[in-house]
XYZ file of C-alpha atoms in Angstrom:
572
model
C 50.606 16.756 30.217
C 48.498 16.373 32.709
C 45.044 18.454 34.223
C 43.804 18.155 37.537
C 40.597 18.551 38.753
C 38.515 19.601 41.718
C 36.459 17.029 43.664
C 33.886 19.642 43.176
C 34.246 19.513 39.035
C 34.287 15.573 39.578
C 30.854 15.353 41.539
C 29.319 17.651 38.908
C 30.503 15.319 36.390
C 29.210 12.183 38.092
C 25.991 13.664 37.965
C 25.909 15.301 35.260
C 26.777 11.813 33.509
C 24.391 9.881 35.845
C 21.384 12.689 34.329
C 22.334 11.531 30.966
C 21.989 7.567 32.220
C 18.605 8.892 33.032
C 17.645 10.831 30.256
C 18.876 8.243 27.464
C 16.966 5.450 29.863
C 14.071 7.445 29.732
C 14.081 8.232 25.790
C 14.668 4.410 25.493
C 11.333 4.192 27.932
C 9.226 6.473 25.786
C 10.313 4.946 22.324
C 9.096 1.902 23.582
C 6.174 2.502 24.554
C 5.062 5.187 21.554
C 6.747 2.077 19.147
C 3.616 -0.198 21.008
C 0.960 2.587 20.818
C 1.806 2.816 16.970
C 1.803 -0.938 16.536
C -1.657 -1.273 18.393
C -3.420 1.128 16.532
C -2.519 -0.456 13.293
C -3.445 -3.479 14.231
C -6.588 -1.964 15.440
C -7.264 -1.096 11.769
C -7.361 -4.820 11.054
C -11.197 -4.778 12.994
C -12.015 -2.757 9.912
C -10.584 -5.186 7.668
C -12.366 -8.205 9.508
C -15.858 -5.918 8.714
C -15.323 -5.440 5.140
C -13.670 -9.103 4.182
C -16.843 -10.855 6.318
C -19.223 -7.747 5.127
C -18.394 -8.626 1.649
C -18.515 -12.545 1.911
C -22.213 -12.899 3.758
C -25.193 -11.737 1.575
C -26.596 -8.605 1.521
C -29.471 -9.793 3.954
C -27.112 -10.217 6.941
C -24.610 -6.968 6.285
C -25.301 -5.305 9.645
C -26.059 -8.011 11.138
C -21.925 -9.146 10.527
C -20.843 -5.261 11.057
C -22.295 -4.750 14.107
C -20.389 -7.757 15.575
C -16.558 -6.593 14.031
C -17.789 -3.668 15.517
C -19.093 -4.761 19.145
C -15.471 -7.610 19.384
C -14.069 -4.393 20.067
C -15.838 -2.683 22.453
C -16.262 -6.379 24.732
C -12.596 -7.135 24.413
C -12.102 -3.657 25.757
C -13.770 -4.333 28.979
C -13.277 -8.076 28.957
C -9.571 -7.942 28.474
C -9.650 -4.619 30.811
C -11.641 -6.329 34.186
C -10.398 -9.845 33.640
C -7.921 -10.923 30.567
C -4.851 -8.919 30.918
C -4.679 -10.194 34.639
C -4.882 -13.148 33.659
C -2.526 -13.114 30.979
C 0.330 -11.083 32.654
C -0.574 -10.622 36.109
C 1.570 -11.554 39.217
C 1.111 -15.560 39.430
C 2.058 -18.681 38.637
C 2.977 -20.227 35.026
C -0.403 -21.272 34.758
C -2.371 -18.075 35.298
C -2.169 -14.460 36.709
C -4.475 -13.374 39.312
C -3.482 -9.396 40.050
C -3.662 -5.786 38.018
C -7.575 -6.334 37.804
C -9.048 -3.613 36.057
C -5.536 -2.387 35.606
C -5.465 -1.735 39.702
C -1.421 -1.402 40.250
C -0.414 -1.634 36.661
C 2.123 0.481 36.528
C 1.945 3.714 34.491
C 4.812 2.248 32.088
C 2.355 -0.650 30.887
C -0.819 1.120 28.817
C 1.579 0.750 26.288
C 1.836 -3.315 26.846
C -1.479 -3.139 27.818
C -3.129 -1.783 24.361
C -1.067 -3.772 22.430
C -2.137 -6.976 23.773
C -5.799 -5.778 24.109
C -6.198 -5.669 20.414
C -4.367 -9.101 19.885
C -7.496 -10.389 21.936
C -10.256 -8.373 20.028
C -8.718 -10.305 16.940
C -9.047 -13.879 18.446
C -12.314 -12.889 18.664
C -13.060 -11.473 15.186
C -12.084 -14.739 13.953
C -14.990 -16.727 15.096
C -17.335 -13.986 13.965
C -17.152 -15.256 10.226
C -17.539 -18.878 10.748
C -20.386 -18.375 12.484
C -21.737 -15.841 9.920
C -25.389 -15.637 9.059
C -27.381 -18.080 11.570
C -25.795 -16.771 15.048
C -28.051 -15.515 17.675
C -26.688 -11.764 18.685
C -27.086 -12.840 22.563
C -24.612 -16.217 21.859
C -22.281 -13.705 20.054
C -21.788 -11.471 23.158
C -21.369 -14.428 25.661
C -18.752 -16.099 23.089
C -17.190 -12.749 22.420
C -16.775 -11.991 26.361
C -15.692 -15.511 27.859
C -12.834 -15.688 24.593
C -11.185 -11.916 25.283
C -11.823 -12.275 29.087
C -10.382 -16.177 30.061
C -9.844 -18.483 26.943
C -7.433 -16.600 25.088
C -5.607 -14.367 28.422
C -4.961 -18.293 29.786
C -2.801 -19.042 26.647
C -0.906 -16.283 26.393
C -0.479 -16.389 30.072
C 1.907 -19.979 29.081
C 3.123 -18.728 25.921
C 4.347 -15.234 26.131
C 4.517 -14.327 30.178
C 8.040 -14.474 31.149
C 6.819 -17.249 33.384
C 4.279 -18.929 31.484
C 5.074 -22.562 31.490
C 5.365 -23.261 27.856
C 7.932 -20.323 27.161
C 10.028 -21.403 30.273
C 10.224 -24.714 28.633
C 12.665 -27.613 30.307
C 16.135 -27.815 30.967
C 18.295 -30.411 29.059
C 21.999 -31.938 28.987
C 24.364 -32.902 31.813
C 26.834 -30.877 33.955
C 28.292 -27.773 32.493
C 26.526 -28.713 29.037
C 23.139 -27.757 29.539
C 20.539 -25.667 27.648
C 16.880 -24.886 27.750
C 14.171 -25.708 24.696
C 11.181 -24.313 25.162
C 8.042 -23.518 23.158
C 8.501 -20.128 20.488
C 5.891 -18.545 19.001
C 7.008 -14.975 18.132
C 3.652 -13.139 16.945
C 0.840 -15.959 18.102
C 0.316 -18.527 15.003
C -0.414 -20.756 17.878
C -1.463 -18.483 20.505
C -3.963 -16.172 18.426
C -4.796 -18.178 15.092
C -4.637 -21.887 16.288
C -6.747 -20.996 19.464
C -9.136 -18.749 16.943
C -9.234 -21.479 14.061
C -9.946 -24.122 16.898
C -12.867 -22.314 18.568
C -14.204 -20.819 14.681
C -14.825 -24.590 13.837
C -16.035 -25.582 17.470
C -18.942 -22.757 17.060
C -19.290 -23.512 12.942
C -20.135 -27.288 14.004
C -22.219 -26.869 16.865
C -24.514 -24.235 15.345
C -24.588 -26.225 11.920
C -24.444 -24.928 8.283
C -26.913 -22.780 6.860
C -29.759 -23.488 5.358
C -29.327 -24.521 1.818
C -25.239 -24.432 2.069
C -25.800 -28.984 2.352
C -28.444 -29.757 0.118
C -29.577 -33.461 -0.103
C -30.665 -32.537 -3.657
C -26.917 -31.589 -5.132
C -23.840 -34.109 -5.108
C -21.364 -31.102 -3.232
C -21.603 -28.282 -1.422
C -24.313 -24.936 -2.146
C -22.363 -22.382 -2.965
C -23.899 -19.753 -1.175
C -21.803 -16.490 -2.492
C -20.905 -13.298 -0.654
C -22.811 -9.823 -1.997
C -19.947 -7.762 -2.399
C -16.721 -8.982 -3.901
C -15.355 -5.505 -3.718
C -16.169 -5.440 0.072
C -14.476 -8.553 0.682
C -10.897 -7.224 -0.907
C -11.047 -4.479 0.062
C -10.870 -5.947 3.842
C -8.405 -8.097 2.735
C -6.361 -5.531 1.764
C -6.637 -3.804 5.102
C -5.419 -6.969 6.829
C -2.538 -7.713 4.854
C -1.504 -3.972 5.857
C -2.451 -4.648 9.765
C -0.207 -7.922 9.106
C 2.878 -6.164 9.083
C 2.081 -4.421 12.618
C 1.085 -7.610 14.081
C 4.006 -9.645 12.759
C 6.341 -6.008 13.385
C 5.431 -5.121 16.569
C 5.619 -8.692 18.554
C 9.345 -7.927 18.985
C 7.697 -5.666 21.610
C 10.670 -3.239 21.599
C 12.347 -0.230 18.844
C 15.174 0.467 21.561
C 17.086 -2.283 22.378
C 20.266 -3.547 20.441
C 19.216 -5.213 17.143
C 15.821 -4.155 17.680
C 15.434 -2.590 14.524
C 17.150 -5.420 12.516
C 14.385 -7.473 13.798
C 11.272 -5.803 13.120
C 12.433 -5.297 9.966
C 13.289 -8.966 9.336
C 9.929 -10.050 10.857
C 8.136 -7.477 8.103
C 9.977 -8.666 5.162
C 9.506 -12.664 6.183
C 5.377 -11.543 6.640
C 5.289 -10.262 3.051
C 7.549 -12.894 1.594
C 5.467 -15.625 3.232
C 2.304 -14.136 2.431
C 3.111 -13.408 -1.746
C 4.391 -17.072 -1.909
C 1.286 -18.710 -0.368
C -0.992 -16.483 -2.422
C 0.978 -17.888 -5.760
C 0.436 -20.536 -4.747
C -3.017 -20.883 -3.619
C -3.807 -19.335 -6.947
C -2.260 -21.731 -9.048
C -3.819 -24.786 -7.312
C -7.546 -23.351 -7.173
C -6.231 -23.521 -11.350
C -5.839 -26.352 -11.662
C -9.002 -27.805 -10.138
C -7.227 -30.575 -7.852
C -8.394 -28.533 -4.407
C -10.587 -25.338 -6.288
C -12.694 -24.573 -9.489
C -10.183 -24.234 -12.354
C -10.859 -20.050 -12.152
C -8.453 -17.423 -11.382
C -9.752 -16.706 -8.130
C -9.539 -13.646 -5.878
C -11.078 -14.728 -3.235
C -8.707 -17.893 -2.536
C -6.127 -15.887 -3.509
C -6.700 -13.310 -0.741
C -6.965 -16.220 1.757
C -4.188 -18.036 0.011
C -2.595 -14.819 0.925
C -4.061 -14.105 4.925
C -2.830 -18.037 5.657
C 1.041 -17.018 4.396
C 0.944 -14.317 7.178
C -0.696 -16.366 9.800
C 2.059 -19.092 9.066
C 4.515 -16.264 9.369
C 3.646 -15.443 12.692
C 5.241 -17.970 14.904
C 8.710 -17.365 13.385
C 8.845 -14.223 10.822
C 11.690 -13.221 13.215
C 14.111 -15.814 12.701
C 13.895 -16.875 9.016
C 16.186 -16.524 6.668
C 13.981 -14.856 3.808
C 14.484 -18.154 1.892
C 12.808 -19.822 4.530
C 9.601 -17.599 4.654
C 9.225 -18.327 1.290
C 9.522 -22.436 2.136
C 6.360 -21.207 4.704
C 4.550 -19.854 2.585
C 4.469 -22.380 0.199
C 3.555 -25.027 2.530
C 0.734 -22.739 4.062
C -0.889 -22.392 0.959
C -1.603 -26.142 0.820
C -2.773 -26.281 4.077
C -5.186 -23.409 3.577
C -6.407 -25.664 0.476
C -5.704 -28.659 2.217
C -8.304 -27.627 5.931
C -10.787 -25.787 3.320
C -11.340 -29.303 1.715
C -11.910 -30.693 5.020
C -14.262 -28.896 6.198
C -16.407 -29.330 3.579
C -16.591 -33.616 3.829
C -17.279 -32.845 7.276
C -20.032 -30.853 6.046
C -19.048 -27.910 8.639
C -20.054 -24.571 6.888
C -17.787 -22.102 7.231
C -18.587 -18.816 5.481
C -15.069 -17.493 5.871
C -13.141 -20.063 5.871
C -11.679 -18.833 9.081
C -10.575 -22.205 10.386
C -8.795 -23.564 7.240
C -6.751 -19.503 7.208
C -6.061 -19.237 10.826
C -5.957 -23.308 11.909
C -4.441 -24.221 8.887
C -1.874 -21.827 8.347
C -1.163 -21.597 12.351
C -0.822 -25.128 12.928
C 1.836 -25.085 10.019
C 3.664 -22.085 10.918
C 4.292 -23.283 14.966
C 6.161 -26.879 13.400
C 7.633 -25.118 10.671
C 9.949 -23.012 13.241
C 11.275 -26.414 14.218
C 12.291 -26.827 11.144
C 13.535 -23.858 9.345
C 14.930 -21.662 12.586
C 18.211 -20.124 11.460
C 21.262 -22.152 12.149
C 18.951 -24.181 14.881
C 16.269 -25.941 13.016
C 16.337 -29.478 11.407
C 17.136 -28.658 8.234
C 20.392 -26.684 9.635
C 21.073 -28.707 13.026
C 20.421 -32.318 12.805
C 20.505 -33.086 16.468
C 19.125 -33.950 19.616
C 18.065 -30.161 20.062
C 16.243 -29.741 17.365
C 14.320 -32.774 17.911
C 13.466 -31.283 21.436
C 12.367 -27.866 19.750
C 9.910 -29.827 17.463
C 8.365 -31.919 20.534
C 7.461 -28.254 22.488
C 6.384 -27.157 19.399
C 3.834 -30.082 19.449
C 3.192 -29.767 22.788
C 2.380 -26.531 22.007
C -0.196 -27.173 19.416
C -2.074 -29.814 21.500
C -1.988 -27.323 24.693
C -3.572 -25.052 22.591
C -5.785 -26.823 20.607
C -7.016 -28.926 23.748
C -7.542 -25.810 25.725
C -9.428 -23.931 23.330
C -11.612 -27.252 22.011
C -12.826 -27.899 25.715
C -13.612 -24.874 26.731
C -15.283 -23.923 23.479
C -17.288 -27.279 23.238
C -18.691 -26.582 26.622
C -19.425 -23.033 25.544
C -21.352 -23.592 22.819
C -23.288 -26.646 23.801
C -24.196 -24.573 26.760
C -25.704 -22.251 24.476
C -27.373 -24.500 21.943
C -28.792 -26.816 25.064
C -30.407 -23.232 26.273
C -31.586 -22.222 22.722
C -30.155 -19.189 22.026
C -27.201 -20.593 19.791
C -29.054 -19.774 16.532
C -31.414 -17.471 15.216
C -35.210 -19.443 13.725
C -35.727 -20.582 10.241
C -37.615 -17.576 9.367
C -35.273 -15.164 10.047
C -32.719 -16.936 8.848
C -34.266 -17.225 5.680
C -35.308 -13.889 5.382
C -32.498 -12.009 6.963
C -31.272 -10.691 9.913
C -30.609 -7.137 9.326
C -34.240 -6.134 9.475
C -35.948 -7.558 12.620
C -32.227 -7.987 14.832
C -31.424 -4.550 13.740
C -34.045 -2.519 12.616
C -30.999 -1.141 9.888
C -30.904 -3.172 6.538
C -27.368 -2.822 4.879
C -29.398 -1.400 1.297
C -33.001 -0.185 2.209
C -34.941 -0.559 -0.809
C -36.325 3.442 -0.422
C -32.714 4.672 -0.709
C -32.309 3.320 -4.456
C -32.892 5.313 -7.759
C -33.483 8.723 -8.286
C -35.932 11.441 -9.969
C -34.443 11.313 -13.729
C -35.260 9.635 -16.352
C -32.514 8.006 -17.709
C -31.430 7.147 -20.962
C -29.042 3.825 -21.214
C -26.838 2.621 -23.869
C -25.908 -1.075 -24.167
C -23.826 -3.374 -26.893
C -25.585 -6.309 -28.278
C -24.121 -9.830 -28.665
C -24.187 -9.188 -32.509
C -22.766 -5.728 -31.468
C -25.434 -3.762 -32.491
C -25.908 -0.805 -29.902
C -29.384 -0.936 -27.529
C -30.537 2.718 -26.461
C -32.662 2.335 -23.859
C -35.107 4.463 -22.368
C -38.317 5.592 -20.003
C -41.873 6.488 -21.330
C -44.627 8.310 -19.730
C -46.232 5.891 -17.129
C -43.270 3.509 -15.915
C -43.297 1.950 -18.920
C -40.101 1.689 -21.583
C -39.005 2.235 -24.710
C -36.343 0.818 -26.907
C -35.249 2.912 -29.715
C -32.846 -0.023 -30.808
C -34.200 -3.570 -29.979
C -32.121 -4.752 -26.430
C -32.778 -5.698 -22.621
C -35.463 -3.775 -20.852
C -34.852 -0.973 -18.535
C -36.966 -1.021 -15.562
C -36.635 2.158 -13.907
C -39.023 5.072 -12.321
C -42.300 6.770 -13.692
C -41.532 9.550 -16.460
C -44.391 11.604 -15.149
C -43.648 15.236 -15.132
C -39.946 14.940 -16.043
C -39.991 17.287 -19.409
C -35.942 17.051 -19.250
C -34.390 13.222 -18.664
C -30.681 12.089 -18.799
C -28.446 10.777 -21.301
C -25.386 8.631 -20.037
C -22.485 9.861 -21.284
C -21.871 6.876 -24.163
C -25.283 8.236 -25.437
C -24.403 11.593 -25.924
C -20.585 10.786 -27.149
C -22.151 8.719 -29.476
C -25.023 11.808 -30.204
C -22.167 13.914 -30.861
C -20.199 12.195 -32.698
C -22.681 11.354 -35.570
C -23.167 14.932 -35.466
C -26.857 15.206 -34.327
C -28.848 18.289 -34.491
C -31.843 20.089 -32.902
C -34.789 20.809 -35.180
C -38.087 22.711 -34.164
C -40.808 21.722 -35.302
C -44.384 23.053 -35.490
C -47.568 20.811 -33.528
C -48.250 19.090 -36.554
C -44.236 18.582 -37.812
C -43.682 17.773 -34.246
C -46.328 15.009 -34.335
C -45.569 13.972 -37.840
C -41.635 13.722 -36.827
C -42.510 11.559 -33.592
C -44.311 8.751 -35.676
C -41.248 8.650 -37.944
C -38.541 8.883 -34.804
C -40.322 6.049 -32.901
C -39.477 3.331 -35.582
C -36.044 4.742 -35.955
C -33.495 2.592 -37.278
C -30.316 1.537 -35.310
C -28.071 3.537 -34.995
C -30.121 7.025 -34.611
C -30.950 7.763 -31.244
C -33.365 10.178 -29.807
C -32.574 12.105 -26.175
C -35.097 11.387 -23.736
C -36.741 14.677 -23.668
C -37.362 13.599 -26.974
C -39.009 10.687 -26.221
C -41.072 12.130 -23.822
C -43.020 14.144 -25.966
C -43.021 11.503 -28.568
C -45.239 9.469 -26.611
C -47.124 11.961 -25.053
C -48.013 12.861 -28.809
C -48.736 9.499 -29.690
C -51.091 8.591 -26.815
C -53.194 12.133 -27.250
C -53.467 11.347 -31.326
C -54.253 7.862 -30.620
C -57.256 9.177 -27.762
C -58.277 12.454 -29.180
C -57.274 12.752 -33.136
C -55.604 15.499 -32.535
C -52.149 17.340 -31.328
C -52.544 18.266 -27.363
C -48.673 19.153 -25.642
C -48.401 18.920 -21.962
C -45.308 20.820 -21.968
C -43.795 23.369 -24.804
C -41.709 22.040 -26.769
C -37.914 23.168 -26.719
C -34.917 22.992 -28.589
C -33.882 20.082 -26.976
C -37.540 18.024 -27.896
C -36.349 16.356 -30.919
C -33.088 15.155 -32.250
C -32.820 13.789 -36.095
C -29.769 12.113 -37.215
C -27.852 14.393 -40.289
């Protein structure tokens, strides 16, 4: 059976089908682009884990100093890559460079999306070189390095690696009549692109500007190590990272919509975490055993251990098998070890060890797609192909390096030749927080508070150590231990007790006693020689003293304050 149909029903069908084309090309469209958005501002986060990891591994001295800077890479990058980068990187051109879309003139309304996301790959190039050059950098040298890396060095690279006509990606055409194929250069989420260009121009501005002062003493047989005020700090950036990983690694794939699209950014985020655990296992286990560390359990190397898995991950997280991210993790972790070791014969000081993470573990993860590519590398294809795919891969890394290295040497000796490369002796010494920023990290002022406190502590024999405050700065210990230097009692009739003091007050079942002007003075001479174990609050203590010092001066009993139930404790 058959039904027929007007021409009239069959043009309203047409379009009403065509709409739905439309609407489903549009939802594709929007996906997209809110997928990118989502992506970008993750990896935005990582700025904030750049702060805290260098924050943490700089002393206290140079806090804002480092801030400031994670801060500012930013804000430059935002107009750098805005005016000049992103046209160069993916503007109408050749396979060399763009030269259109300046100041996003013409861009199309469809790529903000494309737009953000590779902004914020830039301001992390940048953030890279930020720690190596930690502590000693003029704040002037840091803006010009900042802008010229967002705005030309970094845009030019991506322009060959990831433009759909960049010269590296387009690659070569091999073979002979119908059997041809094209190997080209891959590099998925920038191990080359981002970390071996940042890891190349971290050690260019580490050696120019030279170590810091103390870090290569003549005096010692190694290295000064000059440690990092805030171990917290630094993991807890760390942590941050590893999260802004995942988006980095994720979102390269550049798409949500397409066929397969999920099965890929998936696969990239498991490979980035495999990758990443392995290498920090790893790095742990050889800072053990002391060949390439210091025989400790460290969390520091562990976390870079960790940040050099990922960056490895990068060039290929998308077409591993999840055995294979684990093969590139492993090998990052010595080359993390491996670079870090390096640096140090060559006497280049490198606070962050930026170059050994981001060279290290990008110049490994760019030859190990050669390699362990599914069903195309060399360990699954030994042919001429895969030979080929190894030789762009090199010809990658040298592009990149060679780029990056000339531009940066010329960059920096330009600055150091000028004198404005690195901050004098003095400050240096003393800290740049104060006269750069006028804003030191821990002001002195902001410390302490109007109590006087009352401190327990546990002996190496055990014993417990009350410690506490007496009238005139000076302190007391009821129970022989470490001094407590703290503020002036004067005027503080009620003090604080930490909470072990008064668990351990109430659990030996202390009580109040009130005593008369003469008891009262009779009890303090007994309650200052207590023995250990009986403790005495520091309201207590207070008037003890102030009893003390007026029988001592006058011979007699004179209270500055009444006493109160809470003047002296006696132990049951």
């Amino acid at each position: 059976m058959t039904s027929n149909i007007t021409w009239e029903e069959f043009v309203n069908l047409k379009k009403g089908l065509e709409k739905s084309n439309n609407d489903l090309d549009n939802l594709k469209q929007n996906l997209d682009q809110f997928f990118l958005i989502v992506m970008g501002m993750i990896v935005y986060l990582m700025q904030g884990g750049f702060a805290f990891l260098e924050a943490g591994a700089v002393r206290s001295k140079n806090s804002t100093n480092i801030l400031i800077k994670n801060l500012m890479d930013s804000f430059v990058a935002g107009i750098a890559y805005w005016v000049i980068g992103y046209p160069l990187a993916y503007g109408k051109g050749n396979s060399f460079i763009g030269y259109s879309f300046w100041a996003s003139h013409d861009l199309p309304d469809t790529d903000f999306a494309t737009f953000f996301f590779q902004y914020v790959f830039a301001a992390t190039a940048a953030t890279i070189v930020s720690g190596a050059m930690a502590e000693r950098c003029e704040f002037v040298a840091y803006f010009v390095y900042s802008f010229l890396l967002t705005s030309v060095i970094y845009p030019v690279v991506t322009r060959w690696v990831w433009a759909a006509d960049g010269w590296l990606v387009v690659g070569s055409v091999y073979g002979t009549g119908n059997e041809t194929y094209t190997i080209g250069y891959e590099d998925f989420a920038g191990s080359g692109a981002v970390h071996i260009l940042g890891g190349v121009a971290a050690f260019c501005g580490a050696l120019l500007l030279g170590p810091r002062l103390g870090r290569f003493h003549p005096d010692t047989r190694g290295p000064v190590d000059l440690r990092g005020h805030s171990v917290p700090f630094a993991a807890l950036g760390g942590f941050i990272l590893l999260f802004g990983f995942l988006a980095f690694n994720g979102g390269s794939a550049l798409t949500i919509s397409g066929e397969g699209s999920g099965s890929s950014v998936s696969l990239s985020v498991v490979n980035t975490i495999i990758s990443g655990s392995m290498s920090a296992f790893v790095t742990l286990f050889i800072n053990k055993t002391g060949y390439f560390g210091n025989r400790h359990w460290s969390l520091l190397n562990t976390l870079n251990g960790a940040l050099t898995g990922m960056v490895a991950a990068c060039a290929g997280c998308n077409v591993y098998y999840p055995w294979g991210a684990a093969v590139v993790g492993f090998f990052a972790a010595i080359s993390f070890k491996v670079w870090s070791t390096i640096m140090l014969k060559l006497k280049v000081d490198d606070p962050l060890d930026a170059t050994a993470v981001h060279f290290g573990g990008g110049l490994w993860g760019v030859i190990a797609v050669s390699f362990l590519k599914k069903n195309d590398g060399i360990l699954f294809a030994w042919d001429t192909q895969s030979g080929l795919r190894l030789a762009w891969q090199l010809t990658g890394v040298v592009s990149i390096a060679g780029w990056s290295a000339a531009l940066c040497l010329l960059m920096f000796g330009c600055l150091r030749l000028i004198g404005i490369l690195r901050v004098p002796e003095d400050l240096e010494r003393k800290g740049l927080d104060i006269p750069k920023h006028g804003e030191p990290a821990y002001p002195m002022e902001s410390y302490g508070h109007g109590w006087v406190e009352h401190i327990l502590q546990v002996l190496e024999d055990g014993r417990l150590s009350e410690i506490q405050q007496a009238e005139g700065g000076t302190e007391k210990q009821v129970v022989p231990g470490l001094l407590n230097r703290g503020f002036e009692s004067e005027n503080h009739a009620v003090g604080y007790d930490s909470l072990e003091v008064q668990v351990m007050n109430d659990g030996r079942g202390l009580k109040v006693e009130q005593h008369s002007k003469e008891g009262f003075l009779n009890n303090a001479h007994r309650q200052t020689k207590a023995p250990p174990g009986h403790f005495l609050s520091p309201a207590a203590s207070y008037y003890t003293q102030r009893a003390k010092n007026n029988h001592a001066s006058n011979g007699s009993v004179t209270q500055a304050h009444p006493v109160t139930e809470n003047s002296v404790v006696t132990a049951m």
